[in-house]
Amino acid sequence: AVSQAGDASMRRGACLGLAELAESTPEEQLEEVAADIQASIQKALCDADDGVRSAAGGAFAALAKRDLVGDGMPGANGAETEEVHVTLLAQIDAGSEGALDGLCEVLRARPELLEDVVPLLMEDPLSVTRCSALAGVAKALAGSDAIEDSVTESLGPLLVAAAAGAQGAMAEDPGDREIAAAALSAAEAMCQAVSVHGVYELVCAIRGHLSIDAAAG
């Protein structure tokens, strides 16, 4: 396990050890301890030290390469494990410090998980916390194919929420105004995360949403 106490270099070393374990252990033996390794990695993903989180991301990638991350694995007490990103999203909702950084490390290691994460972050009703998390994810994965593929899916609801606030439709509720501002920040972060090669698709997506809004108005 990766202890949260002690020197950060020791915690980084523990994560590197977990990565080596994940890479070199025979499959049958690894299957027996994979859930416990995942639990240790998950804690390290939320570490206060950047280097520890990065090393934990590497260990997660190594375990994922062996196809031994996710739900359904029996843990030490017989309980089935959850997907790491699902657990981290719950921790983000609960205000857990470091959970967003951990989620970003997971997505760097397995960017295909963004297909699952973005819809979860965009679940209705939008919240300030999840909009902020989406902005953080966009900044962390800026320029990647995965984030560019997610722009079209997320942009519409974010622009609708932001426009509603700008038009004063939410003026009576400060909480709704906060959501509108957070949605606008998330939309900006998603747009800024698109590389120069994805600008055309981004413009088409924005024009498409503007056309829909105009037709609805």
mmCIF file of N, CA, C and O in Angstrom, residues 30-107:
data_model
loop_
_atom_site.group_PDB
_atom_site.id
_atom_site.type_symbol
_atom_site.label_atom_id
_atom_site.label_comp_id
_atom_site.label_asym_id
_atom_site.label_seq_id
_atom_site.Cartn_x
_atom_site.Cartn_y
_atom_site.Cartn_z
ATOM 1 N N LEU A 30 -1.405 -11.933 -10.419
ATOM 2 C CA LEU A 30 -1.811 -10.529 -10.431
ATOM 3 C C LEU A 30 -3.313 -10.396 -10.243
ATOM 4 O O LEU A 30 -3.782 -9.468 -9.574
ATOM 5 N N GLU A 31 -4.085 -11.285 -10.828
ATOM 6 C CA GLU A 31 -5.535 -11.231 -10.697
ATOM 7 C C GLU A 31 -5.969 -11.305 -9.235
ATOM 8 O O GLU A 31 -6.968 -10.709 -8.844
ATOM 9 N N GLU A 32 -5.205 -12.026 -8.420
ATOM 10 C CA GLU A 32 -5.552 -12.204 -7.014
ATOM 11 C C GLU A 32 -5.377 -10.925 -6.203
ATOM 12 O O GLU A 32 -6.044 -10.736 -5.179
ATOM 13 N N VAL A 33 -4.490 -10.047 -6.646
ATOM 14 C CA VAL A 33 -4.179 -8.840 -5.856
ATOM 15 C C VAL A 33 -4.505 -7.556 -6.609
ATOM 16 O O VAL A 33 -4.273 -6.458 -6.090
ATOM 17 N N ALA A 34 -5.056 -7.682 -7.823
ATOM 18 C CA ALA A 34 -5.281 -6.496 -8.654
ATOM 19 C C ALA A 34 -6.183 -5.476 -7.987
ATOM 20 O O ALA A 34 -5.941 -4.264 -8.061
ATOM 21 N N ALA A 35 -7.257 -5.926 -7.349
ATOM 22 C CA ALA A 35 -8.192 -4.995 -6.709
ATOM 23 C C ALA A 35 -7.513 -4.224 -5.583
ATOM 24 O O ALA A 35 -7.769 -3.027 -5.390
ATOM 25 N N ASP A 36 -6.645 -4.899 -4.833
ATOM 26 C CA ASP A 36 -5.942 -4.233 -3.739
ATOM 27 C C ASP A 36 -4.892 -3.250 -4.272
ATOM 28 O O ASP A 36 -4.688 -2.173 -3.703
ATOM 29 N N ILE A 37 -4.238 -3.632 -5.372
ATOM 30 C CA ILE A 37 -3.296 -2.707 -6.009
ATOM 31 C C ILE A 37 -4.051 -1.477 -6.502
ATOM 32 O O ILE A 37 -3.599 -0.343 -6.329
ATOM 33 N N GLN A 38 -5.225 -1.696 -7.122
ATOM 34 C CA GLN A 38 -6.018 -0.575 -7.616
ATOM 35 C C GLN A 38 -6.410 0.362 -6.481
ATOM 36 O O GLN A 38 -6.370 1.590 -6.644
ATOM 37 N N ALA A 39 -6.775 -0.198 -5.334
ATOM 38 C CA ALA A 39 -7.165 0.636 -4.191
ATOM 39 C C ALA A 39 -5.997 1.503 -3.723
ATOM 40 O O ALA A 39 -6.173 2.689 -3.393
ATOM 41 N N SER A 40 -4.792 0.925 -3.704
ATOM 42 C CA SER A 40 -3.609 1.686 -3.300
ATOM 43 C C SER A 40 -3.298 2.784 -4.311
ATOM 44 O O SER A 40 -2.971 3.918 -3.944
ATOM 45 N N ILE A 41 -3.408 2.446 -5.597
ATOM 46 C CA ILE A 41 -3.164 3.431 -6.643
ATOM 47 C C ILE A 41 -4.167 4.571 -6.536
ATOM 48 O O ILE A 41 -3.815 5.749 -6.686
ATOM 49 N N GLN A 42 -5.417 4.223 -6.278
ATOM 50 C CA GLN A 42 -6.468 5.243 -6.217
ATOM 51 C C GLN A 42 -6.187 6.266 -5.128
ATOM 52 O O GLN A 42 -6.392 7.471 -5.327
ATOM 53 N N LYS A 43 -5.700 5.822 -3.981
ATOM 54 C CA LYS A 43 -5.341 6.760 -2.914
ATOM 55 C C LYS A 43 -4.186 7.655 -3.343
ATOM 56 O O LYS A 43 -4.195 8.860 -3.104
ATOM 57 N N ALA A 44 -3.201 7.055 -4.005
ATOM 58 C CA ALA A 44 -2.029 7.819 -4.429
ATOM 59 C C ALA A 44 -2.381 8.826 -5.525
ATOM 60 O O ALA A 44 -1.723 9.857 -5.657
ATOM 61 N N LEU A 45 -3.409 8.528 -6.318
ATOM 62 C CA LEU A 45 -3.819 9.458 -7.375
ATOM 63 C C LEU A 45 -4.266 10.804 -6.813
ATOM 64 O O LEU A 45 -4.258 11.809 -7.522
ATOM 65 N N CYS A 46 -4.690 10.813 -5.554
ATOM 66 C CA CYS A 46 -5.165 12.043 -4.916
ATOM 67 C C CYS A 46 -4.123 12.652 -3.988
ATOM 68 O O CYS A 46 -4.437 13.525 -3.172
ATOM 69 N N ASP A 47 -2.889 12.205 -4.088
ATOM 70 C CA ASP A 47 -1.813 12.703 -3.235
ATOM 71 C C ASP A 47 -1.574 14.186 -3.476
ATOM 72 O O ASP A 47 -1.809 14.711 -4.574
ATOM 73 N N ALA A 48 -1.088 14.877 -2.453
ATOM 74 C CA ALA A 48 -0.815 16.315 -2.573
ATOM 75 C C ALA A 48 0.408 16.602 -3.428
ATOM 76 O O ALA A 48 0.575 17.713 -3.933
ATOM 77 N N ASP A 49 1.256 15.610 -3.634
ATOM 78 C CA ASP A 49 2.496 15.798 -4.385
ATOM 79 C C ASP A 49 2.290 15.445 -5.858
ATOM 80 O O ASP A 49 1.793 14.362 -6.192
ATOM 81 N N ASP A 50 2.688 16.358 -6.756
ATOM 82 C CA ASP A 50 2.524 16.128 -8.194
ATOM 83 C C ASP A 50 3.249 14.871 -8.650
ATOM 84 O O ASP A 50 2.728 14.101 -9.471
ATOM 85 N N GLY A 51 4.445 14.665 -8.148
ATOM 86 C CA GLY A 51 5.231 13.511 -8.563
ATOM 87 C C GLY A 51 4.604 12.198 -8.160
ATOM 88 O O GLY A 51 4.667 11.207 -8.902
ATOM 89 N N VAL A 52 4.002 12.171 -6.975
ATOM 90 C CA VAL A 52 3.319 10.957 -6.508
ATOM 91 C C VAL A 52 2.114 10.667 -7.403
ATOM 92 O O VAL A 52 1.880 9.532 -7.820
ATOM 93 N N ARG A 53 1.351 11.723 -7.716
ATOM 94 C CA ARG A 53 0.178 11.528 -8.579
ATOM 95 C C ARG A 53 0.600 11.023 -9.951
ATOM 96 O O ARG A 53 -0.042 10.138 -10.532
ATOM 97 N N SER A 54 1.678 11.580 -10.492
ATOM 98 C CA SER A 54 2.153 11.153 -11.804
ATOM 99 C C SER A 54 2.606 9.693 -11.772
ATOM 100 O O SER A 54 2.302 8.916 -12.689
ATOM 101 N N ALA A 55 3.313 9.317 -10.717
ATOM 102 C CA ALA A 55 3.760 7.931 -10.581
ATOM 103 C C ALA A 55 2.557 6.992 -10.412
ATOM 104 O O ALA A 55 2.544 5.882 -10.946
ATOM 105 N N ALA A 56 1.549 7.466 -9.686
ATOM 106 C CA ALA A 56 0.336 6.664 -9.522
ATOM 107 C C ALA A 56 -0.381 6.493 -10.859
ATOM 108 O O ALA A 56 -0.933 5.430 -11.155
ATOM 109 N N GLY A 57 -0.360 7.565 -11.682
ATOM 110 C CA GLY A 57 -0.943 7.467 -13.016
ATOM 111 C C GLY A 57 -0.227 6.419 -13.856
ATOM 112 O O GLY A 57 -0.857 5.658 -14.597
ATOM 113 N N GLY A 58 1.083 6.363 -13.729
ATOM 114 C CA GLY A 58 1.856 5.352 -14.442
ATOM 115 C C GLY A 58 1.522 3.945 -13.972
ATOM 116 O O GLY A 58 1.426 3.011 -14.783
ATOM 117 N N ALA A 59 1.335 3.792 -12.652
ATOM 118 C CA ALA A 59 0.959 2.485 -12.111
ATOM 119 C C ALA A 59 -0.433 2.079 -12.585
ATOM 120 O O ALA A 59 -0.684 0.913 -12.914
ATOM 121 N N PHE A 60 -1.336 3.059 -12.644
ATOM 122 C CA PHE A 60 -2.688 2.787 -13.143
ATOM 123 C C PHE A 60 -2.637 2.352 -14.598
ATOM 124 O O PHE A 60 -3.326 1.402 -15.009
ATOM 125 N N ALA A 61 -1.818 3.024 -15.406
ATOM 126 C CA ALA A 61 -1.685 2.670 -16.815
ATOM 127 C C ALA A 61 -1.137 1.256 -16.970
ATOM 128 O O ALA A 61 -1.583 0.493 -17.848
ATOM 129 N N ALA A 62 -0.181 0.903 -16.121
ATOM 130 C CA ALA A 62 0.395 -0.441 -16.187
ATOM 131 C C ALA A 62 -0.640 -1.510 -15.850
ATOM 132 O O ALA A 62 -0.710 -2.559 -16.503
ATOM 133 N N LEU A 63 -1.461 -1.222 -14.842
ATOM 134 C CA LEU A 63 -2.507 -2.176 -14.460
ATOM 135 C C LEU A 63 -3.582 -2.248 -15.541
ATOM 136 O O LEU A 63 -4.105 -3.318 -15.853
ATOM 137 N N ALA A 64 -3.904 -1.091 -16.133
ATOM 138 C CA ALA A 64 -4.914 -1.064 -17.190
ATOM 139 C C ALA A 64 -4.427 -1.824 -18.421
ATOM 140 O O ALA A 64 -5.221 -2.468 -19.121
ATOM 141 N N LYS A 65 -3.127 -1.770 -18.686
ATOM 142 C CA LYS A 65 -2.570 -2.471 -19.842
ATOM 143 C C LYS A 65 -2.751 -3.970 -19.704
ATOM 144 O O LYS A 65 -2.865 -4.686 -20.719
ATOM 145 N N ARG A 66 -2.815 -4.452 -18.473
ATOM 146 C CA ARG A 66 -3.062 -5.874 -18.234
ATOM 147 C C ARG A 66 -4.557 -6.180 -18.176
ATOM 148 O O ARG A 66 -4.960 -7.301 -17.883
ATOM 149 N N ASP A 67 -5.377 -5.147 -18.446
ATOM 150 C CA ASP A 67 -6.832 -5.292 -18.454
ATOM 151 C C ASP A 67 -7.355 -5.722 -17.088
ATOM 152 O O ASP A 67 -8.262 -6.552 -16.971
ATOM 153 N N LEU A 68 -6.776 -5.114 -16.044
ATOM 154 C CA LEU A 68 -7.155 -5.490 -14.684
ATOM 155 C C LEU A 68 -7.522 -4.268 -13.855
ATOM 156 O O LEU A 68 -7.158 -4.160 -12.679
ATOM 157 N N VAL A 69 -8.249 -3.335 -14.452
ATOM 158 C CA VAL A 69 -8.846 -2.240 -13.697
ATOM 159 C C VAL A 69 -10.327 -2.213 -14.023
ATOM 160 O O VAL A 69 -10.749 -2.646 -15.087
ATOM 161 N N GLY A 70 -11.104 -1.700 -13.087
ATOM 162 C CA GLY A 70 -12.535 -1.590 -13.344
ATOM 163 C C GLY A 70 -13.363 -2.274 -12.296
ATOM 164 O O GLY A 70 -12.851 -2.808 -11.311
ATOM 165 N N ASP A 71 -14.667 -2.275 -12.507
ATOM 166 C CA ASP A 71 -15.556 -2.856 -11.519
ATOM 167 C C ASP A 71 -15.680 -4.362 -11.733
ATOM 168 O O ASP A 71 -15.354 -4.906 -12.769
ATOM 169 N N GLY A 72 -16.154 -5.005 -10.692
ATOM 170 C CA GLY A 72 -16.378 -6.439 -10.760
ATOM 171 C C GLY A 72 -15.258 -7.271 -10.165
ATOM 172 O O GLY A 72 -15.420 -8.467 -9.946
ATOM 173 N N MET A 73 -14.085 -6.670 -9.887
ATOM 174 C CA MET A 73 -12.994 -7.434 -9.301
ATOM 175 C C MET A 73 -13.222 -7.591 -7.805
ATOM 176 O O MET A 73 -13.589 -6.637 -7.127
ATOM 177 N N PRO A 74 -13.018 -8.792 -7.264
ATOM 178 C CA PRO A 74 -13.194 -8.976 -5.822
ATOM 179 C C PRO A 74 -12.070 -8.320 -5.039
ATOM 180 O O PRO A 74 -10.896 -8.539 -5.310
ATOM 181 N N GLY A 75 -12.430 -7.490 -4.062
ATOM 182 C CA GLY A 75 -11.439 -6.848 -3.216
ATOM 183 C C GLY A 75 -11.072 -7.713 -2.026
ATOM 184 O O GLY A 75 -11.481 -8.873 -1.911
ATOM 185 N N ALA A 76 -10.314 -7.121 -1.100
ATOM 186 C CA ALA A 76 -9.816 -7.890 0.044
ATOM 187 C C ALA A 76 -10.942 -8.410 0.912
ATOM 188 O O ALA A 76 -10.832 -9.474 1.510
ATOM 189 N N ASN A 77 -12.049 -7.689 1.015
ATOM 190 C CA ASN A 77 -13.164 -8.102 1.867
ATOM 191 C C ASN A 77 -14.278 -8.775 1.076
ATOM 192 O O ASN A 77 -15.380 -8.945 1.583
ATOM 193 N N GLY A 78 -13.985 -9.140 -0.166
ATOM 194 C CA GLY A 78 -14.985 -9.815 -0.970
ATOM 195 C C GLY A 78 -15.912 -8.893 -1.730
ATOM 196 O O GLY A 78 -16.694 -9.339 -2.567
ATOM 197 N N ALA A 79 -15.857 -7.588 -1.438
ATOM 198 C CA ALA A 79 -16.720 -6.632 -2.122
ATOM 199 C C ALA A 79 -16.158 -6.330 -3.510
ATOM 200 O O ALA A 79 -14.941 -6.311 -3.711
ATOM 201 N N GLU A 80 -17.056 -6.107 -4.467
ATOM 202 C CA GLU A 80 -16.606 -5.790 -5.812
ATOM 203 C C GLU A 80 -16.126 -4.347 -5.889
ATOM 204 O O GLU A 80 -16.694 -3.460 -5.262
ATOM 205 N N THR A 81 -15.097 -4.132 -6.677
ATOM 206 C CA THR A 81 -14.539 -2.788 -6.826
ATOM 207 C C THR A 81 -15.348 -1.985 -7.832
ATOM 208 O O THR A 81 -16.015 -2.531 -8.704
ATOM 209 N N GLU A 82 -15.267 -0.672 -7.708
ATOM 210 C CA GLU A 82 -15.867 0.240 -8.671
ATOM 211 C C GLU A 82 -14.811 0.698 -9.666
ATOM 212 O O GLU A 82 -13.617 0.616 -9.406
ATOM 213 N N GLU A 83 -15.275 1.181 -10.813
ATOM 214 C CA GLU A 83 -14.355 1.839 -11.730
ATOM 215 C C GLU A 83 -13.696 3.011 -10.998
ATOM 216 O O GLU A 83 -14.360 3.762 -10.277
ATOM 217 N N VAL A 84 -12.392 3.191 -11.201
ATOM 218 C CA VAL A 84 -11.662 4.246 -10.503
ATOM 219 C C VAL A 84 -12.255 5.617 -10.810
ATOM 220 O O VAL A 84 -12.434 6.444 -9.911
ATOM 221 N N HIS A 85 -12.594 5.870 -12.077
ATOM 222 C CA HIS A 85 -13.105 7.204 -12.419
ATOM 223 C C HIS A 85 -14.458 7.471 -11.781
ATOM 224 O O HIS A 85 -14.774 8.607 -11.435
ATOM 225 N N VAL A 86 -15.267 6.432 -11.589
ATOM 226 C CA VAL A 86 -16.567 6.603 -10.927
ATOM 227 C C VAL A 86 -16.370 6.980 -9.465
ATOM 228 O O VAL A 86 -17.036 7.882 -8.934
ATOM 229 N N THR A 87 -15.429 6.301 -8.813
ATOM 230 C CA THR A 87 -15.135 6.612 -7.414
ATOM 231 C C THR A 87 -14.584 8.024 -7.277
ATOM 232 O O THR A 87 -14.975 8.772 -6.370
ATOM 233 N N LEU A 88 -13.696 8.415 -8.185
ATOM 234 C CA LEU A 88 -13.112 9.756 -8.120
ATOM 235 C C LEU A 88 -14.162 10.829 -8.377
ATOM 236 O O LEU A 88 -14.140 11.900 -7.749
ATOM 237 N N LEU A 89 -15.118 10.573 -9.271
ATOM 238 C CA LEU A 89 -16.202 11.530 -9.504
ATOM 239 C C LEU A 89 -17.047 11.714 -8.254
ATOM 240 O O LEU A 89 -17.451 12.840 -7.931
ATOM 241 N N ALA A 90 -17.305 10.630 -7.551
ATOM 242 C CA ALA A 90 -18.057 10.730 -6.299
ATOM 243 C C ALA A 90 -17.282 11.549 -5.274
ATOM 244 O O ALA A 90 -17.864 12.342 -4.520
ATOM 245 N N GLN A 91 -15.962 11.388 -5.253
ATOM 246 C CA GLN A 91 -15.131 12.150 -4.324
ATOM 247 C C GLN A 91 -15.107 13.626 -4.709
ATOM 248 O O GLN A 91 -15.075 14.502 -3.839
ATOM 249 N N ILE A 92 -15.122 13.909 -6.006
ATOM 250 C CA ILE A 92 -15.191 15.301 -6.473
ATOM 251 C C ILE A 92 -16.490 15.940 -5.997
ATOM 252 O O ILE A 92 -16.512 17.067 -5.496
ATOM 253 N N ASP A 93 -17.596 15.219 -6.158
ATOM 254 C CA ASP A 93 -18.899 15.722 -5.705
ATOM 255 C C ASP A 93 -18.900 16.005 -4.209
ATOM 256 O O ASP A 93 -19.562 16.935 -3.739
ATOM 257 N N ALA A 94 -18.155 15.182 -3.474
ATOM 258 C CA ALA A 94 -18.098 15.331 -2.018
ATOM 259 C C ALA A 94 -17.097 16.393 -1.582
ATOM 260 O O ALA A 94 -16.941 16.656 -0.386
ATOM 261 N N GLY A 95 -16.404 17.006 -2.543
ATOM 262 C CA GLY A 95 -15.444 18.059 -2.214
ATOM 263 C C GLY A 95 -14.103 17.549 -1.750
ATOM 264 O O GLY A 95 -13.356 18.275 -1.090
ATOM 265 N N SER A 96 -13.766 16.301 -2.108
ATOM 266 C CA SER A 96 -12.507 15.710 -1.667
ATOM 267 C C SER A 96 -11.321 16.375 -2.365
ATOM 268 O O SER A 96 -11.261 16.440 -3.597
ATOM 269 N N GLU A 97 -10.394 16.862 -1.579
ATOM 270 C CA GLU A 97 -9.220 17.545 -2.118
ATOM 271 C C GLU A 97 -8.338 16.562 -2.877
ATOM 272 O O GLU A 97 -8.047 15.471 -2.391
ATOM 273 N N GLY A 98 -7.940 16.900 -4.057
ATOM 274 C CA GLY A 98 -7.051 16.057 -4.848
ATOM 275 C C GLY A 98 -7.766 15.100 -5.782
ATOM 276 O O GLY A 98 -7.122 14.491 -6.644
ATOM 277 N N ALA A 99 -9.088 14.952 -5.644
ATOM 278 C CA ALA A 99 -9.815 13.988 -6.474
ATOM 279 C C ALA A 99 -9.789 14.378 -7.950
ATOM 280 O O ALA A 99 -9.657 13.517 -8.826
ATOM 281 N N LEU A 100 -9.900 15.685 -8.235
ATOM 282 C CA LEU A 100 -9.858 16.122 -9.628
ATOM 283 C C LEU A 100 -8.491 15.858 -10.243
ATOM 284 O O LEU A 100 -8.388 15.399 -11.388
ATOM 285 N N ASP A 101 -7.434 16.125 -9.488
ATOM 286 C CA ASP A 101 -6.083 15.836 -9.985
ATOM 287 C C ASP A 101 -5.941 14.345 -10.272
ATOM 288 O O ASP A 101 -5.334 13.950 -11.275
ATOM 289 N N GLY A 102 -6.513 13.522 -9.395
ATOM 290 C CA GLY A 102 -6.463 12.079 -9.602
ATOM 291 C C GLY A 102 -7.210 11.660 -10.844
ATOM 292 O O GLY A 102 -6.738 10.812 -11.618
ATOM 293 N N LEU A 103 -8.380 12.258 -11.049
ATOM 294 C CA LEU A 103 -9.165 11.940 -12.243
ATOM 295 C C LEU A 103 -8.398 12.310 -13.509
ATOM 296 O O LEU A 103 -8.402 11.555 -14.492
ATOM 297 N N CYS A 104 -7.726 13.453 -13.493
ATOM 298 C CA CYS A 104 -6.952 13.877 -14.664
ATOM 299 C C CYS A 104 -5.817 12.904 -14.963
ATOM 300 O O CYS A 104 -5.531 12.615 -16.132
ATOM 301 N N GLU A 105 -5.179 12.382 -13.923
ATOM 302 C CA GLU A 105 -4.118 11.393 -14.133
ATOM 303 C C GLU A 105 -4.684 10.119 -14.756
ATOM 304 O O GLU A 105 -4.072 9.527 -15.661
ATOM 305 N N VAL A 106 -5.853 9.691 -14.288
ATOM 306 C CA VAL A 106 -6.496 8.505 -14.852
ATOM 307 C C VAL A 106 -6.801 8.717 -16.332
ATOM 308 O O VAL A 106 -6.569 7.836 -17.177
ATOM 309 N N LEU A 107 -7.301 9.908 -16.661
ATOM 310 C CA LEU A 107 -7.668 10.193 -18.048
ATOM 311 C C LEU A 107 -6.442 10.354 -18.942
ATOM 312 O O LEU A 107 -6.501 10.054 -20.135
#
